[in-house]
Short mmCIF file of C-alpha atoms and ligand atoms in Angstrom, two decimals:
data_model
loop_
_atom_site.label_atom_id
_atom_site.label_comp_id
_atom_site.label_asym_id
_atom_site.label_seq_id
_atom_site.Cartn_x
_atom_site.Cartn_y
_atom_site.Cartn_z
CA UNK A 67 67.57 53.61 -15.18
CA UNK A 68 64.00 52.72 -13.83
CA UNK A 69 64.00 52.89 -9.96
CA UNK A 70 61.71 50.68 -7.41
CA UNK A 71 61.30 50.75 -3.84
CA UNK A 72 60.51 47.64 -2.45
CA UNK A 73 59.30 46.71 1.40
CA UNK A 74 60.41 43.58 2.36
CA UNK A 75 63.46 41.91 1.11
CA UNK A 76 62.90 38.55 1.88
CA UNK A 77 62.15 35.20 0.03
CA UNK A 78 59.78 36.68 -2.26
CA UNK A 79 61.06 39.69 -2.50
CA UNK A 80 64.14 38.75 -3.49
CA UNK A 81 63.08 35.43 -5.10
CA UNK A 82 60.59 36.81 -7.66
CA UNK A 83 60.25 40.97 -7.45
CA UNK A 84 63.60 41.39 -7.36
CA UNK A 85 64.15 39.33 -10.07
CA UNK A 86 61.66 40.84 -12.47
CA UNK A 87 61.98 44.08 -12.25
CA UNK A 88 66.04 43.41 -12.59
CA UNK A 89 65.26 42.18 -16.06
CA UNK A 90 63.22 45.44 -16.44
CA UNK A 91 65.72 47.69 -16.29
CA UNK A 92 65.25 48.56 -12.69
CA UNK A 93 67.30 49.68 -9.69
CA UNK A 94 66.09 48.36 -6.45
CA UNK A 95 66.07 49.69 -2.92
CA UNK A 96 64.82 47.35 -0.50
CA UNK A 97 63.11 48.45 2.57
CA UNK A 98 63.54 46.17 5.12
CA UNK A 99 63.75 45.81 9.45
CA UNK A 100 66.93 43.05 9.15
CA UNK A 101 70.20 45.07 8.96
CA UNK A 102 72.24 42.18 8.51
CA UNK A 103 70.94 41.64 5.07
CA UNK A 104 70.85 45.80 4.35
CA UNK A 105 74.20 45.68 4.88
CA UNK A 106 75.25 42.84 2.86
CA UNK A 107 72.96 44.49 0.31
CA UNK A 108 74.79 47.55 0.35
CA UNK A 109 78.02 46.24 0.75
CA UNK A 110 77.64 44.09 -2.58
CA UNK A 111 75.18 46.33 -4.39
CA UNK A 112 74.02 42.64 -5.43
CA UNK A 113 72.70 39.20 -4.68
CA UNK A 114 72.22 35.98 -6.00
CA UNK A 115 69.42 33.40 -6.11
CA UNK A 116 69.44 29.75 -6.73
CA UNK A 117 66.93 28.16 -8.92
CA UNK A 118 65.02 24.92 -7.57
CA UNK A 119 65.75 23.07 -10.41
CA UNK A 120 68.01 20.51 -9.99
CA UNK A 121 71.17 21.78 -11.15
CA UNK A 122 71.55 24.99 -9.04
CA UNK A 123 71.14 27.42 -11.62
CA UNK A 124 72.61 30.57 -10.03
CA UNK A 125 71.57 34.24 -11.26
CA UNK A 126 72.87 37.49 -10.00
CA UNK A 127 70.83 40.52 -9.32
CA UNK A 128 72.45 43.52 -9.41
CA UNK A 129 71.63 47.53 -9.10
CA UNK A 130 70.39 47.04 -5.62
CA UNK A 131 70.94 49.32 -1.98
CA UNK A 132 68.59 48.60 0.84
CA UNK A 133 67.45 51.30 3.76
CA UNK A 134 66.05 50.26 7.21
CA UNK A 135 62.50 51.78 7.87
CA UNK A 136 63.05 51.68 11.70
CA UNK A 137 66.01 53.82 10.95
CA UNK A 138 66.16 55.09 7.75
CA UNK A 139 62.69 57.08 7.45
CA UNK A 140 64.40 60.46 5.52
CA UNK A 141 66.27 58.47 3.35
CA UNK A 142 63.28 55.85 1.98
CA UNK A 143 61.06 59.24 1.48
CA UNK A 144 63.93 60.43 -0.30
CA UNK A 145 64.05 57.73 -2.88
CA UNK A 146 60.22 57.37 -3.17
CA UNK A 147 60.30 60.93 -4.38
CA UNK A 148 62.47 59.64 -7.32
CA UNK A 149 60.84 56.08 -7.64
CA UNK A 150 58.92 55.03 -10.68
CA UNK A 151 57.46 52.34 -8.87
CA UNK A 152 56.44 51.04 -5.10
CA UNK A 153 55.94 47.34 -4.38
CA UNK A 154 55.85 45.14 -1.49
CA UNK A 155 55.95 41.43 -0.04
CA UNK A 156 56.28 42.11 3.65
CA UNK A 157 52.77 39.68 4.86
CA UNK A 158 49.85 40.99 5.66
CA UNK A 159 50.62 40.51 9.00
CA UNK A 160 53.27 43.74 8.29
CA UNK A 161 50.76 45.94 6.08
CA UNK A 162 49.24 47.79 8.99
CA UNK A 163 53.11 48.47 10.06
CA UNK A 164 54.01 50.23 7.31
CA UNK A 165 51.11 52.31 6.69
CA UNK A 166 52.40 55.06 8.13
CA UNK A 167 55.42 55.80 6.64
CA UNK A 168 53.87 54.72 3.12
CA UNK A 169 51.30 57.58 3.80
CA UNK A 170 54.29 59.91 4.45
CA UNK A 171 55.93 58.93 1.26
CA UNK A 172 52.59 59.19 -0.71
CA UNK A 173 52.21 62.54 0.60
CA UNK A 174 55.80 63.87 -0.40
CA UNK A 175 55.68 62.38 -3.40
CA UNK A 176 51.98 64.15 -3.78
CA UNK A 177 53.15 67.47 -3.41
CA UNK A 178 55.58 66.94 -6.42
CA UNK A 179 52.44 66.19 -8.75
CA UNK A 180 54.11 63.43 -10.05
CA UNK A 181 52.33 60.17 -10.87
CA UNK A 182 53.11 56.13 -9.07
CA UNK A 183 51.97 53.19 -9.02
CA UNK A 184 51.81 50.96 -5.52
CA UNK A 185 51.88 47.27 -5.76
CA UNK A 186 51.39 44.87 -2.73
CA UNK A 187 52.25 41.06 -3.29
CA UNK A 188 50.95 39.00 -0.55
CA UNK A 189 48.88 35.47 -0.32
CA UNK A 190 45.33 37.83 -0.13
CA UNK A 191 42.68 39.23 -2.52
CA UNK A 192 42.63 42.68 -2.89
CA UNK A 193 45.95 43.02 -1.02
CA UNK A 194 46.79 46.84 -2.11
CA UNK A 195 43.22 47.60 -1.20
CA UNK A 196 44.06 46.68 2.10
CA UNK A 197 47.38 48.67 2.12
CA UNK A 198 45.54 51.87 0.47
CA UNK A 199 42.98 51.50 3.33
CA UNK A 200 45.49 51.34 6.08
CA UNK A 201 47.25 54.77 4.49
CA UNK A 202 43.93 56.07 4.02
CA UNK A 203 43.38 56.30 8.56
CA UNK A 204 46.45 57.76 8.38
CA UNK A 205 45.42 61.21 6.44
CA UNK A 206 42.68 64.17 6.38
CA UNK A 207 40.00 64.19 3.60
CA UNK A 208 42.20 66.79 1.15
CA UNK A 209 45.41 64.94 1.58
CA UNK A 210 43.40 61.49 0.51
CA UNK A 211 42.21 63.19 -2.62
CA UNK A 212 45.90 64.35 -3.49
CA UNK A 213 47.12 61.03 -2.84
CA UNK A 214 44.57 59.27 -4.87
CA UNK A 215 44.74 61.83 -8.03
CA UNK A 216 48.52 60.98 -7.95
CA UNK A 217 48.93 57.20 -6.80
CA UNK A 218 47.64 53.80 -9.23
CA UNK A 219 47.02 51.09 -6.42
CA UNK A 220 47.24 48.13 -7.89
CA UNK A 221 46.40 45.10 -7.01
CA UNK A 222 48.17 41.22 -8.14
CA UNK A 223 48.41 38.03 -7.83
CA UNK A 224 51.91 36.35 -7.40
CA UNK A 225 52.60 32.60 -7.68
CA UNK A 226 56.20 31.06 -6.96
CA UNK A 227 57.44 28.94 -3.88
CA UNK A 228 59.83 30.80 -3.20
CA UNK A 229 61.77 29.65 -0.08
CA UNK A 230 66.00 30.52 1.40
CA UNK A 231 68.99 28.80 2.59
CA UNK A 232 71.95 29.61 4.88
CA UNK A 233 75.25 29.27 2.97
CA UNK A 234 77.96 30.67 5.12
CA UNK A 235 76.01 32.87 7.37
CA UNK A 236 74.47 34.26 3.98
CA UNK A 237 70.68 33.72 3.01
CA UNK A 238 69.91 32.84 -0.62
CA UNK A 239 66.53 32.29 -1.71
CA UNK A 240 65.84 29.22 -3.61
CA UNK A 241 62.82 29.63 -5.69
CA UNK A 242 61.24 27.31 -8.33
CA UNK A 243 61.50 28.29 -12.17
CA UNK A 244 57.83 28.57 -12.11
CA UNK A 245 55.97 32.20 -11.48
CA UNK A 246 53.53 34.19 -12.40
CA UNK A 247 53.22 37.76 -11.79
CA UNK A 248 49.53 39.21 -12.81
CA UNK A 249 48.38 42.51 -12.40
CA UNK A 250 44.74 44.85 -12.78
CA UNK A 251 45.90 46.75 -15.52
CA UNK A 252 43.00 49.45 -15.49
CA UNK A 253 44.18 50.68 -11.80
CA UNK A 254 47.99 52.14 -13.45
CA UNK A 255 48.21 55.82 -13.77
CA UNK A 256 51.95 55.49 -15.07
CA UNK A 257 51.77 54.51 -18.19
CA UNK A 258 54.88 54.76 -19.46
CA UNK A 259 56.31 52.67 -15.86
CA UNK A 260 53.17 49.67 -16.83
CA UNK A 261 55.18 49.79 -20.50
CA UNK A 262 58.39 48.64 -19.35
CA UNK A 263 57.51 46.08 -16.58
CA UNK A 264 57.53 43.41 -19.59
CA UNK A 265 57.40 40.92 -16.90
CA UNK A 266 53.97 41.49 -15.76
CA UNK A 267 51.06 40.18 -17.66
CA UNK A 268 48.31 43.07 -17.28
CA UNK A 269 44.87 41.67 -17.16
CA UNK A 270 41.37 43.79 -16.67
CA UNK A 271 39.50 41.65 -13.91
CA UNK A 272 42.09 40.37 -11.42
CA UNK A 273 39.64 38.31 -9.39
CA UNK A 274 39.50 34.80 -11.35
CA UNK A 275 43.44 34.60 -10.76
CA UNK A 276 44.02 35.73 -7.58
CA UNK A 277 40.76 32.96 -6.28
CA UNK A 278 42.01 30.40 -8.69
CA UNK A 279 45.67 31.42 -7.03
CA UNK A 280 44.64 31.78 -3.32
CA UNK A 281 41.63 28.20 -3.78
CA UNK A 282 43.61 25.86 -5.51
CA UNK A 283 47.60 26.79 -5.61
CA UNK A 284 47.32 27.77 -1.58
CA UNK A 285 44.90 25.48 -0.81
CA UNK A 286 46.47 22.67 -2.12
CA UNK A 287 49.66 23.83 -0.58
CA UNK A 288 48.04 24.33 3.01
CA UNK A 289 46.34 21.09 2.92
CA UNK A 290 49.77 19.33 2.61
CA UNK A 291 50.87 20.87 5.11
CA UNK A 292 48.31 20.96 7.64
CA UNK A 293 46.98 17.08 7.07
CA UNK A 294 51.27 16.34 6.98
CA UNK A 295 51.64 18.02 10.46
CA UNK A 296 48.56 15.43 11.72
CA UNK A 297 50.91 12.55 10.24
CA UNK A 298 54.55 14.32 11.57
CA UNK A 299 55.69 15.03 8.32
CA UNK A 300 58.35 17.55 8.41
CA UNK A 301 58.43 19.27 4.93
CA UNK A 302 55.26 19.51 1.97
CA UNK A 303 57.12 17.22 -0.26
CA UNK A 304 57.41 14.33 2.63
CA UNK A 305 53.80 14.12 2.97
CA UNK A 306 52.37 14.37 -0.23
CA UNK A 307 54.85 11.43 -1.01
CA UNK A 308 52.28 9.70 1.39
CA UNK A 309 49.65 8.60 -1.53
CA UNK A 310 46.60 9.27 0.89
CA UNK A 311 47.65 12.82 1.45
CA UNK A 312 48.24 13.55 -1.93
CA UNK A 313 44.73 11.91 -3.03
CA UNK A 314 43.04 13.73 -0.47
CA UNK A 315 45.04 17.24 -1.21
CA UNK A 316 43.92 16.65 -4.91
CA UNK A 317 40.28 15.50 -3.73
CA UNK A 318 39.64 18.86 -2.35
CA UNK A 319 41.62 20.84 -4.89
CA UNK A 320 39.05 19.41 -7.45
CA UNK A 321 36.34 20.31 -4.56
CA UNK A 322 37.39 23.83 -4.90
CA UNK A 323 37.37 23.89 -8.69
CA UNK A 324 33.56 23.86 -8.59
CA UNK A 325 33.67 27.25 -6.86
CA UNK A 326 36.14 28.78 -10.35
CA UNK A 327 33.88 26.19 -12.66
CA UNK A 328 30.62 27.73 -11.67
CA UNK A 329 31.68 31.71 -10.89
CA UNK A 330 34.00 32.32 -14.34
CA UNK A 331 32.88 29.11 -16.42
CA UNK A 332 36.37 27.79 -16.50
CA UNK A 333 37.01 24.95 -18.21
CA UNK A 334 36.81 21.20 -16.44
CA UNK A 335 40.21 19.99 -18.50
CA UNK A 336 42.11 23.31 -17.73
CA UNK A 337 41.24 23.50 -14.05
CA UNK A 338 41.93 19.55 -13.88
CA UNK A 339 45.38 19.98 -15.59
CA UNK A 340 46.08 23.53 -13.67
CA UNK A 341 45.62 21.55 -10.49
CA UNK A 342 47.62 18.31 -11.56
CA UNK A 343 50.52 20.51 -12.79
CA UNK A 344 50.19 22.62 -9.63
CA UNK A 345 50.76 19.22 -7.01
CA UNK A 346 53.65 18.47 -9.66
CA UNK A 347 54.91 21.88 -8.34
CA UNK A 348 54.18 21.24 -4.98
CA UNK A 349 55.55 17.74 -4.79
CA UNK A 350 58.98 19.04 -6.77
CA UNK A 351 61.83 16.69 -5.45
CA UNK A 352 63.97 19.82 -5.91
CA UNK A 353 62.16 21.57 -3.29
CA UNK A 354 62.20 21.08 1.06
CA UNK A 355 59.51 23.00 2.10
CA UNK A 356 58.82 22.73 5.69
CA UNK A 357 55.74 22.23 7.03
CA UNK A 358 55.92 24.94 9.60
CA UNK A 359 57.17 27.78 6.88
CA UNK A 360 53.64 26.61 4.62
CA UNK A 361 51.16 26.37 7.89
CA UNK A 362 52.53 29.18 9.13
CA UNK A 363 49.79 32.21 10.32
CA UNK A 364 46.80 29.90 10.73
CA UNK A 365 44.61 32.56 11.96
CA UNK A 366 45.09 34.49 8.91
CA UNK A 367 44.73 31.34 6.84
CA UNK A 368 41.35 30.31 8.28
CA UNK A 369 39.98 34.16 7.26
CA UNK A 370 36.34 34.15 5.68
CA UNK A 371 38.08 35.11 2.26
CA UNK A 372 41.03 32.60 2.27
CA UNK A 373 42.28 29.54 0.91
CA UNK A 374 40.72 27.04 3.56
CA UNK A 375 37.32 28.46 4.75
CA UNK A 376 36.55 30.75 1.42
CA UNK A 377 35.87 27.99 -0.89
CA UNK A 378 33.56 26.38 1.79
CA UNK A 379 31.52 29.20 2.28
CA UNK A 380 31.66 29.99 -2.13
CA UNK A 381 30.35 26.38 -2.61
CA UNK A 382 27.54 26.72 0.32
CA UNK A 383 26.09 29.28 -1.30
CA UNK A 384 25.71 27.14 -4.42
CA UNK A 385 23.94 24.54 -2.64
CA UNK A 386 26.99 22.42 -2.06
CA UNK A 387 28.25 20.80 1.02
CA UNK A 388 31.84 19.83 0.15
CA UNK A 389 32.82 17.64 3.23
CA UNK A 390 36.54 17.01 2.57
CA UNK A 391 36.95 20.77 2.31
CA UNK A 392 35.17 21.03 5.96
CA UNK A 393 37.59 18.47 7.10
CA UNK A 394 40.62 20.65 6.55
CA UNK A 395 38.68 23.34 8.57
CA UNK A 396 39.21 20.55 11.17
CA UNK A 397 43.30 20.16 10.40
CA UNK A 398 43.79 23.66 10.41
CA UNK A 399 42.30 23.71 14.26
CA UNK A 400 44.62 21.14 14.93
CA UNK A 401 47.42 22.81 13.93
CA UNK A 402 50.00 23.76 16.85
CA UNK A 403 53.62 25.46 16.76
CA UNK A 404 54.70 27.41 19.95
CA UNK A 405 56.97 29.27 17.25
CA UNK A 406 54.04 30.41 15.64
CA UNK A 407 51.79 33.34 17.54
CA UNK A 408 49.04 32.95 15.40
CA UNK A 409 49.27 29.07 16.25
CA UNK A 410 49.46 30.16 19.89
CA UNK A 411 46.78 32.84 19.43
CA UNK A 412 43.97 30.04 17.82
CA UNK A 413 44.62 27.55 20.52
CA UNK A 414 44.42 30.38 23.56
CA UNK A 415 40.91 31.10 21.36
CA UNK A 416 39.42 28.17 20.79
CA UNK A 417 40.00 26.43 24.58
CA UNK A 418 38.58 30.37 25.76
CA UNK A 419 36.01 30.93 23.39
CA UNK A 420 34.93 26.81 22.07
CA UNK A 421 35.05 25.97 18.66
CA UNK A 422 31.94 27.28 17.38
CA UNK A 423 32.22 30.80 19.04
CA UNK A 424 35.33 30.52 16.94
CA UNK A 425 34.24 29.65 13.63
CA UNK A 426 31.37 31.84 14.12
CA UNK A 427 33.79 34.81 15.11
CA UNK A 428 36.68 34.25 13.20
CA UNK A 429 36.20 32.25 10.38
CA UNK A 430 32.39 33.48 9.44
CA UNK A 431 31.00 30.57 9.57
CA UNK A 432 27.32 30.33 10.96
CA UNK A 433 25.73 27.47 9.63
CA UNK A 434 25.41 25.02 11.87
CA UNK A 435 25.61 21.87 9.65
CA UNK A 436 29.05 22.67 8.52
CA UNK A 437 29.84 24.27 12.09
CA UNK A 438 28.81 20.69 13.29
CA UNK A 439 30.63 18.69 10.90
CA UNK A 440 33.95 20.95 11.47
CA UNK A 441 33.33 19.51 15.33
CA UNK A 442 32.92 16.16 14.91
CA UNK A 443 35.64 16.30 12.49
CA UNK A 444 37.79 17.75 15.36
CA UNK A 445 36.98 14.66 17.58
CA UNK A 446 37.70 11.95 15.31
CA UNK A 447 40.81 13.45 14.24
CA UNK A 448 41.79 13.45 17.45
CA UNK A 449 40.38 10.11 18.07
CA UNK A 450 41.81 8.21 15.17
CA UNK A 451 43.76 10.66 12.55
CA UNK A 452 43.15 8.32 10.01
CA UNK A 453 39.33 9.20 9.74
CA UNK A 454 40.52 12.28 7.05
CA UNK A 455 40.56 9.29 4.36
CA UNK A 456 37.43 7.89 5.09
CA UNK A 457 35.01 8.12 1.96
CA UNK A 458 38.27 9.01 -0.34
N1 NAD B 582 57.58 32.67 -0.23
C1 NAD B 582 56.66 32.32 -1.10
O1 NAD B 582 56.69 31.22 -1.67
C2 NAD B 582 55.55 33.28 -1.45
C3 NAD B 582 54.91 33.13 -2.69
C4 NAD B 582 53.86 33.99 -3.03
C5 NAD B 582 53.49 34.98 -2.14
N2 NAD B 582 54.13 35.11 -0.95
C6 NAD B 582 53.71 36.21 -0.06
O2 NAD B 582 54.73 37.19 -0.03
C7 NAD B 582 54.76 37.82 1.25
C8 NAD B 582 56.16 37.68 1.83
O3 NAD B 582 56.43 36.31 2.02
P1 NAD B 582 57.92 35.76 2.14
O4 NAD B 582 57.81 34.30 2.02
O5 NAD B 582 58.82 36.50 1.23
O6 NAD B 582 58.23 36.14 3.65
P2 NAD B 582 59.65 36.43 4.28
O7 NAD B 582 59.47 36.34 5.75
O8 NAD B 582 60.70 35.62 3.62
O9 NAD B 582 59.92 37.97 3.89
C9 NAD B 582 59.29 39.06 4.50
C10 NAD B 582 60.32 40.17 4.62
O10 NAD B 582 59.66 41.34 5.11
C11 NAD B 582 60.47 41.92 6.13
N3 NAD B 582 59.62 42.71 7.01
C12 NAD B 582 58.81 42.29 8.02
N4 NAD B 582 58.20 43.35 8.59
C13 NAD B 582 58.61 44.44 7.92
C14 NAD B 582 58.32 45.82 8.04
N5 NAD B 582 57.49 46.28 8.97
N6 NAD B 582 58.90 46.66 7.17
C15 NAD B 582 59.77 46.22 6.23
N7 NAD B 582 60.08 44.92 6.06
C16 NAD B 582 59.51 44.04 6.90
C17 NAD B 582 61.14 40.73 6.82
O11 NAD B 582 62.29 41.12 7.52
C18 NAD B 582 61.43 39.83 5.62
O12 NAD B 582 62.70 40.11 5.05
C19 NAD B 582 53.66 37.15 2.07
O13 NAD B 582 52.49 37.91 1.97
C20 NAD B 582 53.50 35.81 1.38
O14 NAD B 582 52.23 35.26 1.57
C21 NAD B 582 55.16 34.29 -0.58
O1 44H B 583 52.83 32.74 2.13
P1 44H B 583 51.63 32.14 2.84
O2 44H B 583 51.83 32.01 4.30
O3 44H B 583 50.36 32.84 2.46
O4 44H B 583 51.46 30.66 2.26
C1 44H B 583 52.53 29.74 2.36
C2 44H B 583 52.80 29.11 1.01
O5 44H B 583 51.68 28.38 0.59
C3 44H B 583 53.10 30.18 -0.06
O6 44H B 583 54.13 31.04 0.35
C4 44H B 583 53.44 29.53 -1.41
O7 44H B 583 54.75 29.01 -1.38
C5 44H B 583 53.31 30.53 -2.53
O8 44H B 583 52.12 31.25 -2.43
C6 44H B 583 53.43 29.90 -3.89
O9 44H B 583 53.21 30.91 -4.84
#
């Protein structure tokens, strides 16, 4: 049997990794910090997920262990140095966390000469590059070079809303049948390994999905949740039920699209029915998505390269000046959850630094019209929320 090691055993993790690479063949350890859910894992060797799709449709994964890495550090090098593959879905938040032991594993697995593949799944472009940066600070020059002649980073692009419920003190994720699992095939150095993940589809330039992923699935998804927060909603599906929402969520999906139109000459009808199928997906009346689970990490969210500010800054460079876009910027600042420390963190920064310091420093943002109209945007928000719709 096929073996993976897999960091972070949670809703994705369980909900779409775990899945796949059970129906290719392979055994799973998860590597994970919550040792409730190691032990149920290793008590039951298996799990089960439940699919959002109106009738409960149950499915058992099975062939699984999991290993702590606060405790368990011997034991997860042990099984990387018999794993065919490494993935993860931990957040980015996490990646920095885990580069150390991942270097330690890269290294052991090094000396054996034997060739893997690493595979981080997370909401970002050019996730694994991130990871494989973080392991990089953690070596010398020579044990980089033995690392790199023997490890395929690869990066992907994931897409299913994958969320979990509590059933008798026991967490099931509840995913949608929707996904999509993409990978850059070029980066493998296992070849046999790529053969058998029948599951992935391998394609040669990652970037067009994981924008077209990150600007218009994420996007869309963020909007609904950050404009529903303004309005009290409490879950995704409750405010895009609220027709202005959803015509403004699609309004700036179709903003966006410009950005994928003009950069990889996609196709007008395609991106207009990717993005109506997508709010079908996001509106599912099988799915309660909380607001606070899809806003969640605004500071990453509002990065240069992400799904809010990204396609503003894209479109600006083409000459554009896509105001409903800017407006989110606005919603996103908004945004507050004492829950949430990156929702703590942005409002500590911007009544310290002022919004503009923190557009300019955070978001890189410098021009001043759209720094302006993020402002003012701000104010009559907070003046009367209902300004968002104006002009839709
Ligand atoms: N849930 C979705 O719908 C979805 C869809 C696509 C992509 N993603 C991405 O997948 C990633 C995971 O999201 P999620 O929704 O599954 O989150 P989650 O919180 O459900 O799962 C994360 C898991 O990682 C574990 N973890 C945290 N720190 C760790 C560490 N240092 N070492 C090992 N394990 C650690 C947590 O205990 C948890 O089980 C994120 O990058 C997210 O953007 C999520
Ligand atoms: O995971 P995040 O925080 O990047 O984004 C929250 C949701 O938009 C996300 O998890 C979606 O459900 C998912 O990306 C759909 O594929």
């Amino acid at each position: 049997m096929l073996k993976a090691v897999h960091f972070g055993a949670g809703n994705i993790g369980r909900g779409l990794i775990g899945e796949l690479l059970n129906k290719d063949g392979f055994e799973i350890t998860f590597i994970d910090i919550n040792q409730e859910l190691i032990d149920y894992l290793n008590a039951n060797g298996k799990y089960v997920i439940e699919y959002a799709d109106g009738k409960g449709t149950q499915v058992e994964i099975d062939s699984v262990s999991a290993l702590n890495i606060l405790a368990d550090e011997k034991d997860i090098i042990d099984r990387i140095l018999e794993a065919d593959l490494i993935t993860t879905s931990i957040g980015m938040e996490n990646i920095e966390k885990i580069s150390k032991l991942m270097a330690k594993c890269l290294v052991a697995r090094g000396l054996t000469n034997k060739k893997i593949d690493l595979i981080a799944n997370e909401n970002a472009i050019n996730a694994t590059d991130r990871l494989k940066n973080e392991i990089q600070n953690q070596v010398s020059e020579d044990v980089w070079k033995m690392i790199l002649s023997n490890t395929g980073f690869v990066n992907s692009a994931i897409d299913r809303q994958a969320l979990s419920k509590e059933v008798n003190g026991l967490n099931i994720p509840v995913v949608e049948p929707y996904r999509e699992w993409v990978v850059e095939k070029s980066k493998f150095k296992n070849a046999y390994v790529l053969k058998q993940l029948k599951n992935l589809v391998c394609v040669d330039d990652l970037k067009p999905y994981i924008e077209r992923k990150l600007y218009i699935v994420n996007a869309g998804h963020a909007i609904a949740a950050y404009i529903g927060y303004i309005f009290e909603k409490k879950t995704v599906q409750e405010s895009l039920a609220d027709e202005k929402i959803f015509e403004f969520v699609r309004k700036v999906m179709l903003i966006n699209s410009r950005y994928l139109k003009s950069e990889y000459s996609m196709n007008d009808k395609d991106l207009e029915s990717f993005i109506e199928s997508t709010l079908q997906r996001h509106k599912s009346p099988y799915v309660e998505d909380e607001v606070s689970r899809v806003a969640r990490s605004p500071m990453r969210k509002l990065g240069a390269d992400e799904r809010i500010v990204g396609p503003i800054l894209k479109l600006r460079k083409l000459g554009q000046f896509p105001k409903e876009s800017i407006i989110t910027v606005a919603a996103v600042l908004s945004y507050r959850d004492k829950d949430d420390s990156e929702a703590v963190e942005m409002e500590g920064l911007l009544s310290r630094l002022g919004t503009e310091l923190f557009l300019k420093t955070h978001c890189g943002i410098k021009d001043k019209k759209i720094i302006k109209a993020i402002e003012q945007a701000v104010d009559d928000i907070r003046k009367n929320r209902d300004s968002i719709f104006e002009g839709i």
